[in-house]
Amino acid sequence: MTIRYDGRVAVVTGGGNGLGRDYCLHLAQRGAKVVVNDLGGSGAGQGASHAAADKVVDEIRAAGGEAVASHDSVATREGGAAVIEAAVKSFGRVDIVINNAGFLRNNRFEDLTDEQIDAVLGVHLKGAFYVTQPAYRVMKDQGYGRILFTASASGLFGHPWQANYAAAKAGLLGLMHVVSLEGERHGILANALLPTAHTRLAAEMHEGWMEATNVSKFLGEIDFATLAPNMGVEHNTPLALYLVSERCRSTHAAYSAVAGRYAHVFIGSADGWSNGVGRLATPEEVEAHWGEITDRGRYHLPHSVYEEFLPATERVKAGSR
Ligand code: NAI
């Protein structure tokens, strides 16, 4: 165990079940002092109970580790502040935040209610703001921090009946991009994780989404029999733990874990097409050059808005020739 967290304080939201619980247990085992935050509701975010967080804290203490429970909801400004306060009061600092709390309220796009939209954006996206802002201030003063946002393949690649959830999860990617750019000079690194695991959230998927046969037809092609032994939460933990370690150099990036396969997930911009300087393109020209506009043979991975301008300028110059 060369990757350790001795002297480090980790906050894991939604740490009472599933993925978050496993992160907590392994962080503590490797020396971190852990704040196990969990509201303790159902997989659809209904109800609340202290039991989920308390049980994980008991497990950590029984194994000789240090942990405290937080039963606050990440989905309110006060709740997020209280989670970070628990870390500072109990352990004096915050080195690691894993934004992981969340639930599902799936529905067909046209039927999504305000309540389903607000609750899901509230816990995943706004919750990440409410927890990470106070943590970031502490990390900035310390000159050190590791932040992990739990995104989802649903947000980056799409999943029917999850427009609310996918929008929240894709939103976390935007949040990660900006936090990582601003945080870098303060020693704060931020990344996003797209996990996959068989957890209680599976019961909230609702089979109705399979009416989208353009997606569900691919289910039959997946070799679930081979992957089954790797679908536990523990196959996500090695990547999550690396990304919040002192040794991690990555920032401003997203990584996917699927059944023990770990991979960088990235958004690129194709080299594209340009008509050149001072020559306004017509919609017909856009149609005519669609092949070049969408050609992924040459692409760029801009690190910020402005870095997209550099290759774009080359293309505009080339269009003039
Ligand atoms: P889970 O239901 O086992 O764990 C989520 C935990 O968050 C629960 O213990 C729940 O009580 C807690 N929570 C919910 N609302 C909260 C709130 N307002 N404040 C504090 N805690 C709250 O689910 P799982 O599967 O472990 O999910 C963890 C994260 O990973 C979620 O953000 C989920 O969207 C994400 N994810 C999971 C995938 C999977 O395949 N299981 C795939 C992609 C993303």
Coordinates of C-alpha atoms and ligand atoms in Angstrom, one line a residue:
M1 CA 0.0 0.0 0.0
T2 CA 2.2 2.8 -1.2
I3 CA -0.8 5.1 -1.8
R4 CA -1.8 6.4 1.7
Y5 CA -3.8 9.2 3.2
D6 CA -2.1 9.6 6.6
G7 CA -2.9 13.0 8.0
R8 CA -5.5 13.6 5.3
V9 CA -9.1 14.3 5.9
A10 CA -11.6 13.0 3.4
V11 CA -15.3 13.9 3.0
V12 CA -17.4 11.4 1.1
T13 CA -21.0 12.4 0.5
G14 CA -23.5 9.6 0.2
G15 CA -21.0 7.5 2.0
G16 CA -23.5 5.3 3.8
N17 CA -24.3 2.9 0.9
G18 CA -23.0 1.6 -2.4
L19 CA -20.0 3.2 -4.0
G20 CA -19.5 5.8 -1.3
R21 CA -19.4 3.3 1.5
D22 CA -16.6 1.4 -0.2
Y23 CA -14.6 4.6 -0.8
C24 CA -15.0 5.4 2.9
L25 CA -13.8 2.0 4.1
H26 CA -10.7 2.0 1.8
L27 CA -9.7 5.6 2.5
A28 CA -9.8 4.9 6.2
Q29 CA -7.9 1.6 5.8
R30 CA -5.2 3.6 4.1
G31 CA -4.9 6.2 6.9
A32 CA -7.5 8.9 6.1
K33 CA -9.7 10.5 8.7
V34 CA -13.2 10.2 7.1
V35 CA -16.4 12.2 7.3
V36 CA -19.1 9.8 6.2
N37 CA -22.0 11.9 5.0
D38 CA -25.3 10.4 4.3
L39 CA -28.9 11.5 4.6
G40 CA -30.0 7.9 4.7
G41 CA -33.0 8.0 2.4
S42 CA -34.2 5.5 -0.3
G43 CA -32.7 5.0 -3.7
A44 CA -35.3 7.5 -4.9
G45 CA -34.3 10.0 -2.3
Q46 CA -37.3 9.6 0.0
G47 CA -37.0 9.6 3.8
A48 CA -34.0 10.0 6.0
S49 CA -32.2 8.0 8.7
H50 CA -28.9 8.2 10.6
A51 CA -28.4 4.5 10.3
A52 CA -26.6 4.5 6.9
A53 CA -23.8 6.9 7.9
D54 CA -23.5 5.6 11.5
K55 CA -23.1 2.0 10.4
V56 CA -20.1 2.9 8.1
V57 CA -18.5 4.9 10.9
D58 CA -18.9 1.9 13.2
E59 CA -17.3 -0.3 10.6
I60 CA -14.3 2.0 10.2
R61 CA -13.8 2.4 14.0
A62 CA -14.1 -1.4 14.5
A63 CA -11.2 -1.8 12.0
G64 CA -9.1 0.7 13.9
G65 CA -9.8 3.7 11.7
E66 CA -11.0 7.3 12.4
A67 CA -14.4 8.5 11.1
V68 CA -17.3 10.8 12.0
A69 CA -20.8 10.8 10.7
S70 CA -22.7 13.6 9.0
H71 CA -26.4 13.2 8.4
D72 CA -26.9 16.5 6.5
S73 CA -28.5 16.7 3.1
V74 CA -26.1 17.9 0.5
A75 CA -29.0 19.4 -1.4
T76 CA -29.2 22.6 0.7
R77 CA -26.7 25.4 1.2
E78 CA -26.9 24.8 5.0
G79 CA -26.5 21.1 4.6
G80 CA -23.4 21.4 2.4
A81 CA -21.8 23.9 4.9
A82 CA -22.6 21.5 7.8
V83 CA -20.8 18.6 6.0
I84 CA -17.6 20.6 5.7
E85 CA -18.0 22.0 9.2
A86 CA -18.1 18.5 10.6
A87 CA -14.7 17.8 8.9
V88 CA -13.1 21.0 10.1
K89 CA -14.5 20.7 13.7
S90 CA -13.6 17.0 14.1
F91 CA -10.3 16.9 12.2
G92 CA -9.1 20.5 11.5
R93 CA -8.9 20.3 7.7
V94 CA -10.4 19.0 4.5
D95 CA -8.0 17.4 1.9
I96 CA -10.4 15.3 -0.1
V97 CA -14.0 15.7 -1.2
I98 CA -15.8 12.9 -3.1
N99 CA -19.1 14.3 -4.3
N100 CA -21.1 11.0 -4.6
A101 CA -24.5 11.5 -2.9
G102 CA -27.5 11.1 -5.2
F103 CA -30.6 9.3 -6.2
L104 CA -32.7 8.6 -9.3
R105 CA -36.2 9.7 -10.3
N106 CA -36.4 8.4 -13.9
N107 CA -39.2 9.3 -16.3
R108 CA -40.0 9.6 -19.9
F109 CA -38.7 13.1 -21.0
E110 CA -42.1 14.6 -21.8
D111 CA -43.5 13.4 -18.5
L112 CA -40.8 14.6 -16.1
T113 CA -42.4 16.7 -13.4
D114 CA -40.8 19.8 -11.9
E115 CA -40.4 17.8 -8.7
Q116 CA -38.4 15.1 -10.5
I117 CA -36.3 17.7 -12.3
D118 CA -35.6 19.9 -9.3
A119 CA -34.9 17.1 -6.8
V120 CA -32.4 15.4 -9.1
L121 CA -30.6 18.6 -10.2
G122 CA -30.7 19.6 -6.5
V123 CA -28.9 16.6 -5.1
H124 CA -26.4 15.9 -7.9
L125 CA -25.5 19.3 -9.3
K126 CA -26.4 21.9 -6.7
G127 CA -25.4 19.5 -4.0
A128 CA -21.9 19.4 -5.5
F129 CA -21.8 23.3 -5.4
Y130 CA -23.0 23.4 -1.8
V131 CA -20.4 20.9 -0.5
T132 CA -17.5 21.8 -2.7
Q133 CA -17.6 25.6 -2.3
P134 CA -17.0 25.6 1.5
A135 CA -14.4 22.8 1.1
Y136 CA -12.6 24.7 -1.7
R137 CA -12.2 27.7 0.6
V138 CA -10.5 25.5 3.2
M139 CA -8.4 23.8 0.6
K140 CA -7.3 27.1 -0.9
D141 CA -6.1 28.2 2.5
Q142 CA -4.2 24.9 2.9
G143 CA -2.8 25.1 -0.6
Y144 CA -3.9 21.5 -1.1
G145 CA -7.0 19.6 -2.2
R146 CA -8.4 16.7 -4.2
I147 CA -11.9 16.9 -5.5
L148 CA -13.8 14.2 -7.3
F149 CA -17.2 14.7 -8.9
T150 CA -19.3 11.7 -9.6
A151 CA -20.6 12.1 -13.1
S152 CA -22.2 9.3 -15.1
A153 CA -22.1 7.6 -18.5
S154 CA -25.7 8.6 -18.7
G155 CA -24.7 12.3 -18.7
L156 CA -21.9 11.9 -21.1
F157 CA -23.3 9.4 -23.5
G158 CA -27.0 9.4 -22.8
H159 CA -29.6 7.1 -21.3
P160 CA -33.4 7.1 -22.0
W161 CA -35.7 8.2 -19.2
Q162 CA -32.8 10.1 -17.4
A163 CA -33.0 13.6 -18.9
N164 CA -33.0 15.1 -15.4
Y165 CA -30.2 12.9 -14.1
A166 CA -28.1 13.1 -17.3
A167 CA -28.4 16.9 -17.4
A168 CA -27.2 17.0 -13.7
K169 CA -24.3 14.6 -14.4
A170 CA -23.2 16.4 -17.5
G171 CA -23.4 19.7 -15.5
L172 CA -20.9 18.2 -13.1
L173 CA -18.4 18.0 -15.9
G174 CA -18.7 21.7 -16.5
L175 CA -18.3 22.3 -12.8
M176 CA -15.2 20.1 -12.7
H177 CA -13.7 21.9 -15.7
V178 CA -13.9 25.3 -14.0
V179 CA -13.0 24.2 -10.5
S180 CA -9.9 22.4 -11.9
L181 CA -8.8 25.5 -13.9
E182 CA -9.2 27.9 -10.9
G183 CA -7.9 25.4 -8.4
E184 CA -4.7 24.4 -10.0
R185 CA -2.6 27.4 -8.7
H186 CA -3.8 26.6 -5.2
G187 CA -2.8 23.0 -5.3
I188 CA -6.4 21.8 -5.8
L189 CA -6.9 19.1 -8.4
A190 CA -10.4 18.2 -9.6
N191 CA -11.5 15.3 -11.8
A192 CA -14.8 13.4 -12.6
L193 CA -15.5 9.8 -12.3
L194 CA -18.1 7.8 -14.4
P195 CA -18.7 4.7 -12.2
T196 CA -20.6 1.6 -13.0
A197 CA -21.8 -0.9 -10.3
H198 CA -24.7 -3.0 -9.4
T199 CA -26.2 -1.1 -6.4
R200 CA -29.7 -0.4 -5.1
L201 CA -30.0 2.3 -7.8
A202 CA -30.7 -0.6 -10.2
A203 CA -34.2 -0.9 -8.7
E204 CA -34.9 2.8 -9.7
M205 CA -34.1 2.3 -13.4
H206 CA -37.7 1.2 -14.4
E207 CA -38.0 -1.0 -17.4
G208 CA -40.1 1.5 -19.2
W209 CA -37.0 3.0 -20.7
M210 CA -36.6 -0.1 -22.9
E211 CA -39.3 1.3 -25.2
A212 CA -36.3 3.3 -26.6
T213 CA -35.3 0.3 -28.8
N214 CA -32.5 2.4 -30.5
V215 CA -30.7 1.9 -27.1
S216 CA -32.2 -1.2 -25.5
K217 CA -31.3 -3.3 -28.6
F218 CA -27.7 -3.2 -27.5
L219 CA -28.4 -4.8 -24.2
G220 CA -28.5 -8.2 -25.8
E221 CA -25.0 -7.7 -27.2
I222 CA -23.4 -7.2 -23.8
D223 CA -21.7 -10.2 -22.3
F224 CA -23.1 -9.7 -18.8
A225 CA -22.2 -13.3 -17.8
T226 CA -18.5 -12.5 -18.2
L227 CA -18.8 -9.1 -16.5
A228 CA -21.0 -10.2 -13.6
P229 CA -18.1 -10.8 -11.1
N230 CA -16.8 -7.3 -11.8
M231 CA -20.0 -5.4 -11.3
G232 CA -19.5 -4.8 -7.6
V233 CA -18.8 -1.3 -6.2
E234 CA -15.2 -2.4 -5.3
H235 CA -14.2 -2.3 -9.0
N236 CA -14.6 1.5 -9.0
T237 CA -12.7 2.2 -5.8
P238 CA -9.1 1.8 -7.1
L239 CA -9.7 4.6 -9.7
A240 CA -11.5 6.9 -7.2
L241 CA -8.8 6.4 -4.6
Y242 CA -6.0 7.1 -7.0
L243 CA -7.7 10.3 -8.3
V244 CA -8.0 11.7 -4.7
S245 CA -4.4 10.7 -3.7
E246 CA -1.4 13.0 -3.3
R247 CA 0.3 11.0 -6.0
C248 CA -2.4 11.8 -8.6
R249 CA -1.2 14.5 -11.1
S250 CA -4.4 14.4 -13.2
T251 CA -6.7 17.4 -13.1
H252 CA -9.4 18.7 -15.4
A253 CA -10.3 15.2 -16.7
A254 CA -13.0 12.5 -16.6
Y255 CA -12.4 8.8 -16.2
S256 CA -14.8 5.9 -16.6
A257 CA -14.8 2.6 -14.7
V258 CA -16.8 -0.2 -16.3
A259 CA -16.4 -3.7 -14.7
G260 CA -12.8 -3.2 -13.8
R261 CA -11.8 -1.4 -17.1
Y262 CA -10.5 2.1 -16.4
A263 CA -10.4 4.6 -19.2
H264 CA -10.0 8.3 -19.9
V265 CA -13.1 9.9 -21.3
F266 CA -12.6 13.1 -23.3
I267 CA -14.3 15.7 -25.3
G268 CA -12.6 16.7 -28.5
S269 CA -13.1 19.2 -31.2
A270 CA -12.6 18.1 -34.8
D271 CA -10.2 20.1 -37.0
G272 CA -13.3 21.1 -38.9
W273 CA -13.8 23.3 -41.9
S274 CA -13.6 27.1 -42.5
N275 CA -14.3 29.3 -45.5
G276 CA -11.5 31.6 -44.5
V277 CA -11.0 35.1 -43.2
G278 CA -13.8 37.6 -44.1
R279 CA -15.8 35.1 -46.1
L280 CA -19.2 34.4 -44.5
A281 CA -20.3 30.8 -45.0
T282 CA -23.8 29.9 -46.2
P283 CA -25.9 27.1 -44.7
E284 CA -25.5 25.3 -48.1
E285 CA -21.7 25.5 -47.8
V286 CA -22.0 24.0 -44.2
E287 CA -24.0 21.2 -45.7
A288 CA -21.5 20.7 -48.5
H289 CA -18.6 20.5 -46.1
W290 CA -20.3 18.3 -43.5
G291 CA -17.8 15.6 -44.1
E292 CA -14.9 17.9 -43.1
I293 CA -16.8 19.4 -40.2
T294 CA -17.5 16.0 -38.7
D295 CA -14.2 14.3 -39.7
R296 CA -12.6 12.9 -36.5
G297 CA -9.3 12.0 -38.2
R298 CA -7.7 15.1 -36.7
Y299 CA -9.0 16.5 -33.5
H300 CA -8.0 18.7 -30.6
L301 CA -8.5 18.4 -26.8
P302 CA -8.8 22.1 -25.7
H303 CA -7.8 22.6 -22.0
S304 CA -10.0 25.8 -21.9
V305 CA -12.2 27.9 -24.1
Y306 CA -9.2 29.9 -25.4
E307 CA -7.3 26.8 -26.4
E308 CA -10.0 26.0 -28.9
F309 CA -9.1 29.3 -30.6
L310 CA -5.6 28.1 -31.4
P311 CA -6.4 25.3 -33.9
A312 CA -9.5 27.1 -35.0
T313 CA -7.2 30.0 -36.2
E314 CA -5.1 27.6 -38.2
R315 CA -8.2 26.2 -39.9
V316 CA -9.5 29.7 -40.7
K317 CA -6.1 30.6 -42.2
A318 CA -6.1 27.4 -44.2
G319 CA -9.6 28.2 -45.4
S320 CA -8.3 31.4 -46.9
R321 CA -5.7 29.7 -49.0
Ligands
NAI1 P1 -26.5 4.4 -3.5 O1 -28.0 4.7 -3.4 O2 -26.1 3.1 -3.0 O3 -25.7 5.5 -2.7 C1 -26.0 6.9 -2.8 C2 -26.1 7.4 -1.4 O4 -26.3 8.9 -1.4 C3 -27.2 6.8 -0.5 O5 -26.6 6.3 0.7 C4 -28.1 8.0 -0.2 O6 -28.7 7.9 1.1 C5 -27.2 9.2 -0.3 N1 -27.9 10.4 -0.5 C6 -28.9 10.6 -1.3 N2 -29.4 11.9 -1.2 C7 -28.6 12.5 -0.3 C8 -28.5 13.8 0.2 N3 -29.4 14.8 -0.2 N4 -27.5 14.1 1.1 C9 -26.6 13.2 1.5 N5 -26.7 11.9 1.0 C10 -27.6 11.6 0.1 O7 -26.1 4.6 -5.0 P2 -24.7 4.4 -5.8 O8 -25.0 3.5 -6.9 O9 -23.6 4.0 -4.8 O10 -24.4 5.8 -6.3 C11 -23.4 6.7 -5.9 C12 -23.2 7.8 -6.9 O11 -22.7 7.2 -8.1 C13 -24.5 8.5 -7.3 O12 -24.1 9.9 -7.5 C14 -24.9 7.9 -8.6 O13 -25.7 8.7 -9.4 C15 -23.5 7.6 -9.2 N6 -23.5 6.6 -10.3 C16 -23.8 5.3 -10.0 C17 -23.7 4.4 -11.0 C18 -24.0 3.0 -10.8 O14 -23.9 2.2 -11.7 N7 -24.3 2.6 -9.6 C19 -23.5 4.8 -12.4 C20 -23.1 6.2 -12.6 C21 -23.2 7.0 -11.5

